[in-house]
Coordinates of C-alpha atoms and ligand atoms in Angstrom, one line a residue:
M298 CA 24.5 11.5 -1.1
T299 CA 21.1 11.0 0.1
Q300 CA 18.2 12.5 -2.1
S301 CA 15.1 14.2 -1.0
Y302 CA 11.7 13.1 -1.2
I303 CA 9.8 13.9 -4.0
D304 CA 6.2 13.8 -3.9
P305 CA 4.8 12.4 -7.1
F306 CA 1.0 13.1 -6.1
E307 CA 1.9 16.8 -6.3
S308 CA 0.2 18.7 -9.7
A309 CA 3.5 19.9 -11.0
H310 CA 4.9 16.1 -10.6
I311 CA 1.9 14.8 -12.4
E312 CA 2.0 16.7 -15.4
R313 CA 5.8 16.4 -15.6
L314 CA 5.2 12.4 -15.2
V315 CA 2.4 12.4 -18.1
K316 CA 4.1 14.3 -20.2
Q317 CA 7.4 11.9 -19.9
Y318 CA 5.3 8.4 -19.5
G319 CA 2.0 9.2 -21.5
S320 CA -1.4 8.8 -20.2
P321 CA -3.0 6.9 -18.8
L322 CA -0.5 6.6 -15.8
L323 CA -0.8 4.9 -12.5
I324 CA 2.0 6.6 -10.4
V325 CA 3.4 4.5 -7.7
D326 CA 5.0 6.1 -4.7
C327 CA 7.4 3.3 -3.2
E328 CA 7.9 5.8 -0.1
R329 CA 4.0 5.9 0.8
A330 CA 4.1 1.9 0.4
R331 CA 6.9 1.8 2.8
A332 CA 5.1 4.7 5.0
Q333 CA 2.2 2.2 5.1
Y334 CA 4.2 -0.7 6.0
R335 CA 6.1 0.9 9.0
K336 CA 2.3 2.2 10.1
L337 CA 0.9 -1.4 10.5
A338 CA 4.1 -2.8 11.6
K339 CA 3.8 -0.3 14.5
A340 CA 0.2 -0.8 15.2
L341 CA 1.0 -4.7 15.3
P342 CA 4.2 -5.0 17.2
G343 CA 5.7 -8.4 16.9
V344 CA 3.6 -9.5 14.1
D345 CA 5.3 -10.5 10.7
L346 CA 3.9 -8.8 7.6
H347 CA 3.4 -10.8 4.8
Y348 CA 2.7 -8.3 1.4
A349 CA 0.0 -9.9 -0.4
L350 CA 0.7 -9.3 -3.8
K351 CA -2.7 -9.6 -5.5
P352 CA -3.8 -6.1 -5.1
L353 CA -0.6 -4.5 -6.7
P354 CA 1.6 -7.2 -7.8
H355 CA 4.4 -4.8 -9.0
P356 CA 8.4 -5.1 -8.5
A357 CA 9.0 -1.8 -7.2
V358 CA 6.3 -2.5 -4.5
V359 CA 7.7 -5.9 -3.6
R360 CA 11.3 -4.7 -3.6
S361 CA 10.2 -1.6 -1.2
I362 CA 8.7 -4.2 1.1
L363 CA 11.5 -6.8 1.1
A364 CA 14.2 -3.7 1.6
L365 CA 12.2 -3.2 4.9
G366 CA 12.7 -6.8 6.1
G367 CA 9.0 -7.8 5.1
W368 CA 7.9 -10.9 4.0
L369 CA 5.4 -11.8 1.3
D370 CA 1.8 -13.6 0.6
L371 CA 2.2 -15.5 -2.5
A372 CA -0.8 -17.3 -3.8
T373 CA -0.4 -18.3 -7.7
T374 CA 2.6 -19.7 -9.9
G375 CA 2.9 -16.2 -11.4
E376 CA 3.6 -14.4 -8.0
V377 CA 5.6 -17.3 -7.0
Q378 CA 7.9 -16.8 -9.9
L379 CA 7.8 -12.7 -9.8
A380 CA 9.1 -13.1 -5.9
H381 CA 11.6 -15.7 -7.6
K382 CA 12.8 -13.2 -10.1
L383 CA 13.1 -10.3 -7.3
G384 CA 15.4 -12.7 -5.4
A385 CA 12.9 -12.8 -2.4
D386 CA 13.9 -15.4 0.2
P387 CA 12.0 -18.4 -0.3
A388 CA 11.9 -18.7 3.6
R389 CA 10.2 -15.0 4.0
C390 CA 7.4 -16.2 1.3
I391 CA 4.2 -18.2 1.9
H392 CA 1.6 -19.7 -0.5
T393 CA -1.7 -18.8 0.7
H394 CA -4.2 -20.4 -1.9
P395 CA -6.6 -23.0 -0.2
I396 CA -7.0 -24.3 -3.8
K397 CA -3.8 -25.7 -5.9
R398 CA -3.2 -27.7 -8.8
D399 CA -0.4 -30.0 -8.0
I400 CA 2.0 -28.0 -11.0
D401 CA 1.5 -25.1 -8.4
I402 CA 2.4 -26.7 -5.5
R403 CA 5.5 -27.8 -7.3
N404 CA 6.5 -24.6 -8.9
A405 CA 6.4 -23.2 -5.3
L406 CA 8.6 -26.1 -3.8
A407 CA 11.0 -25.5 -7.0
A408 CA 11.5 -22.0 -5.8
G409 CA 11.8 -22.9 -2.1
V410 CA 8.4 -21.7 -0.8
K411 CA 7.6 -24.3 1.9
V412 CA 4.6 -23.3 3.8
F413 CA 1.2 -23.8 2.0
V414 CA -2.7 -23.4 3.2
A415 CA -5.4 -26.1 2.9
D416 CA -9.1 -25.7 4.0
N417 CA -10.4 -29.2 3.1
P418 CA -9.3 -33.2 3.0
D419 CA -8.7 -33.5 -0.7
E420 CA -6.2 -30.6 -0.5
V421 CA -4.4 -31.5 2.5
R422 CA -4.2 -34.9 0.7
K423 CA -2.5 -33.3 -2.3
F424 CA 0.6 -32.7 0.4
R425 CA 0.7 -36.5 1.1
R426 CA 3.6 -37.0 -1.3
Y427 CA 5.4 -33.5 -0.6
R428 CA 5.5 -34.2 3.4
D429 CA 9.1 -34.2 3.5
Q430 CA 9.1 -30.6 2.4
A431 CA 6.1 -29.0 2.5
E432 CA 4.1 -27.5 5.6
L433 CA 0.5 -26.5 5.8
L434 CA -1.5 -23.7 7.7
L435 CA -5.3 -24.9 7.9
R436 CA -7.5 -22.1 6.8
V437 CA -10.8 -21.5 8.9
S438 CA -13.5 -19.4 7.7
F439 CA -15.3 -16.7 9.6
R440 CA -18.0 -15.0 7.7
S441 CA -18.5 -11.2 7.7
P442 CA -21.7 -10.2 6.5
G443 CA -20.3 -6.9 6.9
V444 CA -17.6 -6.7 4.8
V445 CA -17.5 -5.5 1.5
S446 CA -16.0 -8.7 0.0
D447 CA -16.2 -11.6 2.3
L448 CA -14.0 -14.0 1.4
S449 CA -14.8 -16.5 4.0
R450 CA -17.8 -17.7 1.5
K451 CA -15.2 -19.0 -0.9
F452 CA -12.6 -20.4 1.3
G453 CA -12.0 -21.7 4.5
C454 CA -13.3 -24.8 6.7
D455 CA -15.9 -24.3 9.6
P456 CA -14.2 -24.1 13.0
Q457 CA -16.2 -27.1 14.2
D458 CA -14.2 -29.0 11.1
A459 CA -10.8 -27.8 11.8
L460 CA -9.8 -30.2 14.1
E461 CA -10.8 -33.3 12.1
L462 CA -9.0 -31.4 9.1
A463 CA -5.7 -31.3 11.3
R464 CA -6.3 -34.9 12.7
L465 CA -6.1 -36.1 8.8
A466 CA -3.4 -34.0 8.0
A467 CA -1.3 -35.6 11.1
S468 CA -2.4 -38.9 10.0
I469 CA -0.6 -38.7 6.8
G470 CA 2.4 -37.2 8.1
V471 CA 2.2 -33.5 6.8
R472 CA 3.6 -31.0 9.4
L473 CA 1.0 -28.5 10.5
R474 CA 2.5 -25.1 11.0
G475 CA -0.6 -23.7 12.4
L476 CA -3.9 -21.9 11.5
S477 CA -5.1 -19.0 9.1
F478 CA -8.1 -16.8 8.6
H479 CA -9.0 -13.9 6.3
V480 CA -12.1 -12.1 7.6
G481 CA -12.7 -10.0 4.3
S482 CA -11.0 -7.1 2.6
Q483 CA -11.5 -3.4 3.8
A484 CA -13.3 -4.5 7.2
P485 CA -15.0 -2.0 9.0
D486 CA -13.7 -2.8 12.5
A487 CA -11.8 -5.4 14.2
R488 CA -14.6 -7.7 15.8
M489 CA -14.5 -10.4 13.6
H490 CA -10.4 -10.2 13.5
V491 CA -10.8 -10.7 17.6
Q492 CA -13.4 -13.3 17.3
A493 CA -11.1 -15.4 14.9
I494 CA -8.1 -15.2 17.1
G495 CA -10.0 -16.4 19.9
V496 CA -11.5 -19.5 18.2
C497 CA -8.0 -20.0 16.5
A498 CA -6.3 -19.5 19.8
E499 CA -8.9 -22.7 21.1
L500 CA -8.3 -24.7 18.3
L501 CA -4.6 -24.6 18.3
A502 CA -4.5 -25.4 21.9
A503 CA -6.5 -28.7 21.3
M504 CA -4.6 -29.2 18.2
R505 CA -1.5 -29.5 20.4
R506 CA -3.1 -31.5 23.3
E507 CA -3.6 -34.1 20.5
K508 CA 0.4 -33.3 19.3
L509 CA -0.8 -32.9 15.9
G510 CA 2.0 -30.7 14.8
P511 CA 4.3 -27.9 15.9
L512 CA 1.1 -25.4 15.6
D513 CA 3.3 -22.3 16.6
T514 CA 1.9 -20.2 13.8
L515 CA -1.2 -18.1 13.4
D516 CA -2.0 -16.1 10.3
I517 CA -4.6 -13.6 11.1
G518 CA -4.7 -12.5 7.1
G519 CA -5.7 -9.0 5.8
G520 CA -8.8 -6.7 5.8
F521 CA -6.9 -3.7 7.3
P522 CA -9.2 -0.8 5.9
I523 CA -7.7 2.3 4.1
D524 CA -9.8 5.9 3.3
Y525 CA -11.5 6.3 0.2
L526 CA -14.4 8.6 0.0
S527 CA -14.6 8.2 3.6
E528 CA -12.2 8.1 6.3
V529 CA -11.8 4.9 8.6
T530 CA -10.2 4.9 11.8
T531 CA -6.4 5.3 12.2
I532 CA -4.8 1.9 11.7
G533 CA -3.6 2.2 15.4
R534 CA -6.7 2.4 16.9
F535 CA -8.0 -0.2 14.3
C536 CA -5.8 -2.5 15.6
A537 CA -5.7 -1.9 19.3
P538 CA -8.4 -4.8 20.2
I539 CA -6.6 -7.1 17.6
R540 CA -3.2 -6.5 19.8
K541 CA -5.0 -7.4 22.9
A542 CA -6.5 -10.4 21.5
L543 CA -3.1 -11.7 20.2
A544 CA -1.6 -10.8 23.8
Q545 CA -3.6 -14.0 24.9
L546 CA -1.8 -16.3 23.1
P547 CA 1.0 -18.2 24.1
A548 CA 4.2 -16.2 23.7
R549 CA 5.7 -19.1 21.3
V550 CA 3.2 -18.7 18.6
R551 CA 4.4 -16.5 15.7
I552 CA 1.7 -14.0 14.6
I553 CA 1.9 -13.2 10.6
A554 CA -0.6 -11.1 8.8
E555 CA -1.4 -10.8 5.1
P556 CA -2.1 -6.9 4.3
G557 CA -2.4 -6.2 1.1
R558 CA -4.7 -2.8 0.6
Y559 CA -3.5 -1.2 3.4
I560 CA 0.3 -1.2 1.6
A561 CA -1.0 -0.9 -2.0
G562 CA -3.9 1.1 -2.0
P563 CA -2.8 4.7 -0.7
S564 CA 0.5 4.2 -2.5
A565 CA -0.7 5.1 -5.9
I566 CA -2.9 7.6 -8.1
A567 CA -4.4 7.1 -11.5
V568 CA -3.8 9.7 -13.7
S569 CA -5.8 10.0 -17.0
S570 CA -6.7 12.6 -19.9
V571 CA -9.9 13.8 -21.4
M572 CA -10.0 12.6 -25.0
G573 CA -13.0 14.6 -26.1
R574 CA -16.2 16.0 -24.3
A575 CA -19.9 16.4 -25.2
Q576 CA -22.9 18.1 -23.6
R577 CA -25.6 15.9 -23.2
A578 CA -29.2 16.5 -21.3
G579 CA -27.6 19.8 -20.0
K580 CA -24.5 18.4 -18.2
W581 CA -20.8 18.1 -19.6
W582 CA -19.6 14.3 -20.3
Y583 CA -15.6 14.0 -20.4
Y584 CA -14.5 10.8 -22.2
L585 CA -11.2 9.9 -20.5
D586 CA -8.6 7.1 -21.8
D587 CA -9.0 5.0 -18.5
G588 CA -12.0 3.6 -17.3
V589 CA -13.8 0.9 -15.6
Y590 CA -12.4 -1.9 -18.0
G591 CA -9.0 -0.2 -17.2
S592 CA -7.7 1.0 -13.5
Y593 CA -11.2 1.7 -12.4
S594 CA -12.2 -1.8 -12.8
G595 CA -12.1 -1.8 -9.1
Q596 CA -15.4 -0.1 -9.1
V597 CA -16.9 -3.2 -10.5
F598 CA -14.7 -6.1 -9.0
D599 CA -13.7 -4.5 -5.7
H600 CA -16.7 -2.3 -5.2
G601 CA -14.4 0.7 -5.0
R602 CA -15.3 4.5 -5.1
Y603 CA -12.3 6.5 -5.3
P604 CA -11.5 10.5 -4.5
L605 CA -11.5 11.9 -8.0
R606 CA -10.1 15.7 -8.7
A607 CA -9.3 17.4 -12.2
L608 CA -5.9 19.3 -12.2
R609 CA -7.4 22.4 -13.7
T610 CA -9.0 25.0 -11.6
G611 CA -12.4 26.8 -11.9
R612 CA -16.1 27.1 -11.6
L613 CA -17.1 23.7 -10.3
Q614 CA -20.3 22.4 -11.9
P615 CA -21.8 18.6 -11.8
S616 CA -20.1 16.6 -14.7
V617 CA -19.8 13.2 -15.7
L618 CA -16.5 11.1 -16.0
A619 CA -16.7 8.2 -18.7
G620 CA -14.1 5.9 -19.7
P621 CA -13.0 5.1 -23.4
T622 CA -14.7 1.9 -24.3
C623 CA -17.7 1.8 -26.4
D624 CA -19.6 0.1 -23.7
S625 CA -22.3 2.1 -21.9
I626 CA -21.6 0.5 -18.6
D627 CA -17.7 2.2 -18.9
V628 CA -18.9 5.5 -16.5
V629 CA -16.5 6.2 -13.9
A630 CA -18.7 8.9 -12.0
E631 CA -21.6 11.0 -12.6
D632 CA -22.3 14.4 -10.6
V633 CA -18.6 14.9 -10.2
P634 CA -18.0 18.5 -9.0
L635 CA -15.7 19.9 -11.8
P636 CA -14.4 22.8 -13.9
R637 CA -15.2 23.1 -17.4
L638 CA -12.7 20.7 -19.0
R639 CA -10.4 20.8 -22.2
E640 CA -8.8 17.9 -24.4
G641 CA -6.0 16.7 -22.8
D642 CA -6.7 18.1 -19.2
L643 CA -5.9 15.6 -16.3
I644 CA -8.4 13.6 -13.9
V645 CA -6.5 12.1 -10.7
G646 CA -8.1 9.1 -8.8
A647 CA -6.9 8.9 -5.5
A648 CA -5.9 5.7 -3.3
M649 CA -6.2 3.8 -6.8
G650 CA -3.1 1.4 -5.8
A651 CA -5.1 -1.7 -4.7
Y652 CA -7.4 -3.8 -6.8
T653 CA -7.4 -1.3 -9.6
W654 CA -4.7 -1.6 -12.5
A655 CA -4.3 -5.5 -11.0
S656 CA -7.7 -6.5 -12.3
A657 CA -7.8 -4.0 -15.6
S658 CA -8.3 -5.4 -18.9
E659 CA -7.6 -4.0 -22.6
F660 CA -11.3 -4.3 -23.9
N661 CA -11.5 -2.5 -27.0
F662 CA -8.0 -2.4 -27.2
F663 CA -7.3 0.4 -24.9
P664 CA -4.0 -0.3 -23.2
R665 CA -4.1 -0.5 -19.7
A666 CA -2.3 2.2 -17.5
T667 CA 1.3 2.5 -17.8
V668 CA 2.8 1.9 -14.3
V669 CA 5.9 4.4 -13.1
S670 CA 7.5 3.8 -9.7
V671 CA 9.0 6.9 -8.0
N672 CA 10.9 6.8 -4.8
E673 CA 12.1 3.4 -4.8
V674 CA 15.5 5.1 -4.1
L675 CA 14.3 8.4 -2.2
G676 CA 14.2 10.9 -4.8
D677 CA 14.1 8.6 -7.5
V678 CA 12.1 10.4 -10.5
G679 CA 10.3 7.6 -12.0
S680 CA 11.2 4.1 -14.0
V681 CA 8.7 2.2 -15.9
L682 CA 8.7 -2.0 -15.1
E683 CA 7.8 -4.4 -17.6
I684 CA 6.1 -7.2 -15.3
Ligands
LIG108 C1 -6.6 -10.9 -1.0 C2 -5.8 -11.5 -0.1 C3 -5.2 -10.8 1.2 C4 -5.3 -9.2 1.1 O1 -6.3 -8.9 1.5 P1 -6.2 -7.6 1.9 O2 -7.7 -7.4 2.5 O3 -6.2 -6.6 0.7 O4 -5.3 -6.9 2.8 C5 -4.5 -11.4 1.8 N1 -4.6 -12.9 1.7 C6 -5.2 -13.5 1.3 C7 -5.2 -15.1 1.3 C8 -5.7 -13.1 0.3 O5 -6.8 -13.8 -0.8

């Protein structure tokens, strides 16, 4: 019997789930995660999509991606252990943290993960003793000053140093699988991806001419943008120039990508409740049981701003939404148009799957939101999973 889809983001279902699981609640819709995966797969045909666990390392999402035949991008021993526990085929996993302890490498190898990333000579040398098992992608950096979080300042080698790094890897017998890059998250357009693909294509060709390894993989990273307060272009249109750039590569080069935000972001909403209210300087302040130390931590770490709404309807007036902690920085949003709220009323933050709950703390002993996943099997009404 096939069950039909339940949209857990509809008000009636939100209320039901909060009654059952309490507040604050992060409601993860696995069907939306699958839809995002399918949309990106369609926008990037022939590209193997490795879900990056970092933005939402939740078992239900990981299992949903694996069930679609997807791959995983792991960066830490904890993520390796989660993938292992969920029975992920290690051949479908890559370990992409450019800086690792020896124990992290050994843990990943013990779980069967073979492909790693390095971006400097010291890191490459760490693989000398594992050269019979491990393979490397070299991460190249492309600065994207326009991107909200520019990952190429912290990681990646300069394109002009990549060939020398590849020579070093080859000289100590480490198998070079290819190159990777990450242009930064929530990219405004695909220009950096296209530029990076062009440079990497030349580097791969130069490395193959010197027979430095199989060099048959290009990892184009993440960065695929989603709608927050403003709409971005459709993923099909965003990826069109990427498709064109990839078509220039030799057919035997396997292309992979590492989407995180694009899959996780639209798949969850954060639901919190009004704990109390006060009128201050002529404005209503509503104090929620979730805030910037919790699910709204993305406003600090990810520079995020989320579409907010109340389930109650009524005449709207500019109001303040504050988090529960005793810190003055813990204000979620000011001048939000809201009806007059009462204790227990629910506030919903949309597009809150990525880099939100994952970076939440329990400051002041306010617990992180409970995570409930819905539609892992279509029509499944919700289950809380411990991590
Ligand atoms: C964070 C991260 C990702 C995911 O990036 P998104 O922009 O969220 O898609 C992918 N790969 C690596 C190496 C990362 O650090």
